XYZ file of C-alpha atoms in Angstrom:
145
model
C -0.048 0.047 0.002
C 1.264 3.528 -0.802
C 2.127 5.768 2.025
C 0.468 8.847 0.448
C -2.767 9.465 -1.405
C -1.513 12.424 -3.475
C 1.589 13.292 -5.495
C 2.839 16.780 -5.986
C 5.912 17.876 -8.046
C 7.258 21.205 -9.179
C 8.696 21.872 -12.665
C 12.190 22.464 -11.182
C 12.158 18.861 -9.868
C 11.372 17.155 -13.240
C 13.873 14.704 -14.648
C 14.310 14.302 -18.415
C 15.680 11.602 -20.592
C 16.399 10.790 -24.162
C 15.726 7.001 -24.868
C 18.691 6.727 -27.189
C 21.556 9.186 -27.424
C 20.848 9.628 -31.114
C 17.070 10.287 -30.738
C 15.686 13.751 -31.691
C 13.127 13.795 -28.908
C 13.289 13.626 -25.128
C 10.878 13.282 -22.201
C 10.297 15.382 -19.043
C 8.770 12.883 -16.620
C 5.711 14.111 -14.828
C 4.244 10.883 -13.420
C 5.093 7.206 -13.940
C 4.903 3.846 -12.303
C 8.592 3.661 -11.334
C 8.787 7.032 -9.521
C 5.114 7.487 -8.370
C 3.407 4.060 -8.340
C 0.695 5.013 -10.839
C -0.505 2.778 -13.608
C 0.189 5.220 -16.432
C 3.033 7.336 -17.752
C 2.624 11.077 -18.201
C 5.458 13.103 -19.841
C 6.093 16.301 -21.748
C 7.619 14.943 -24.953
C 9.970 17.470 -26.568
C 10.903 17.206 -30.190
C 13.893 19.097 -31.627
C 13.316 20.831 -34.973
C 13.057 18.005 -37.555
C 12.664 15.399 -34.772
C 10.236 12.571 -34.791
C 9.473 9.296 -33.148
C 10.341 6.117 -34.905
C 7.304 4.212 -36.261
C 5.829 2.329 -33.247
C 2.844 0.614 -31.916
C 1.575 -0.476 -28.533
C -0.042 -3.836 -27.820
C -2.456 -2.874 -25.034
C -1.837 0.754 -24.357
C -3.580 3.799 -25.657
C -1.363 6.782 -26.174
C -2.546 10.464 -26.243
C -0.642 13.522 -27.404
C -1.844 17.061 -26.485
C 0.217 19.768 -28.259
C 1.323 22.524 -25.865
C 3.483 24.406 -28.338
C 4.981 24.082 -31.821
C 3.763 22.527 -35.012
C 4.027 19.027 -36.336
C 2.513 16.164 -38.181
C 0.916 12.995 -36.925
C 1.040 9.985 -39.178
C -1.346 7.065 -38.384
C -3.996 4.888 -40.002
C -2.395 5.364 -43.438
C -2.779 9.120 -43.385
C -1.191 12.216 -41.908
C -2.544 15.317 -40.125
C -0.940 18.687 -39.217
C -1.009 19.267 -35.468
C -0.449 22.474 -33.431
C -1.231 23.992 -29.982
C -4.505 22.687 -28.529
C -4.764 19.695 -30.866
C -5.135 16.230 -29.439
C -4.255 12.818 -30.925
C -5.312 9.528 -29.411
C -3.886 6.270 -30.700
C -5.563 2.971 -29.926
C -3.622 -0.191 -29.233
C -2.098 -1.615 -32.432
C -2.046 1.667 -34.361
C 1.340 2.263 -35.951
C 2.211 5.991 -35.689
C 4.788 8.624 -35.976
C 4.773 12.122 -34.479
C 7.079 14.553 -36.343
C 8.162 18.222 -35.624
C 7.623 20.193 -38.822
C 8.286 23.632 -37.454
C 11.329 25.739 -36.904
C 11.221 25.527 -33.163
C 10.632 22.752 -30.633
C 7.415 20.789 -30.572
C 6.054 20.156 -27.066
C 3.370 17.385 -26.386
C 1.831 16.377 -23.175
C 1.927 12.588 -23.758
C 0.117 9.976 -21.707
C 0.316 6.231 -22.098
C -2.188 4.022 -20.225
C -1.463 1.427 -19.070
C 2.319 2.100 -18.899
C 3.238 -0.998 -21.162
C 6.894 -0.533 -20.347
C 7.078 3.143 -21.473
C 8.490 4.491 -18.138
C 11.127 1.760 -18.048
C 12.213 2.572 -21.483
C 12.398 6.360 -20.786
C 14.153 6.116 -17.420
C 16.698 3.661 -18.797
C 17.768 6.360 -21.336
C 20.339 9.251 -21.214
C 19.582 12.013 -18.727
C 18.917 15.432 -20.433
C 19.075 18.901 -19.014
C 15.794 20.894 -19.508
C 16.443 24.306 -21.009
C 14.826 27.509 -19.799
C 12.591 27.359 -22.867
C 11.493 23.740 -21.877
C 10.668 24.878 -18.362
C 8.774 27.948 -19.662
C 6.566 25.913 -21.942
C 5.945 23.212 -19.171
C 5.014 25.890 -16.599
C 2.943 27.957 -19.109
C 5.169 30.984 -18.337
C 4.240 34.014 -20.508
C 0.766 32.743 -21.354
C -2.434 34.500 -20.467
């Protein structure tokens, strides 16, 4: 049984990881089973300009992307769709997909996978990354009304 019934964390405490040193995206961990004992993984996924995920699928998990900032393209179900701030993409289990940054700046997505399906383990086994001031500003919503 967990000792607490709530979890609170500040942006300054977030850890970030790049799954592979050559990847063009990295993850700021908000909540996950390894650190927090939850059944899902919630991250801010940050794509460098031109960055993208490799084509991937999930056997049992649904994955949702909510675009916080930047522009990109989501490729799934044999088609593609432009995405930008406020857009949401939900991928059902078994759907092969790619999310790509098509803008000149970074693309930021609030990404959730439920259930975790090994996502947190994959992320946390990666290379630690330093979040930039820009990354923290987007994550905290600094400068927005």
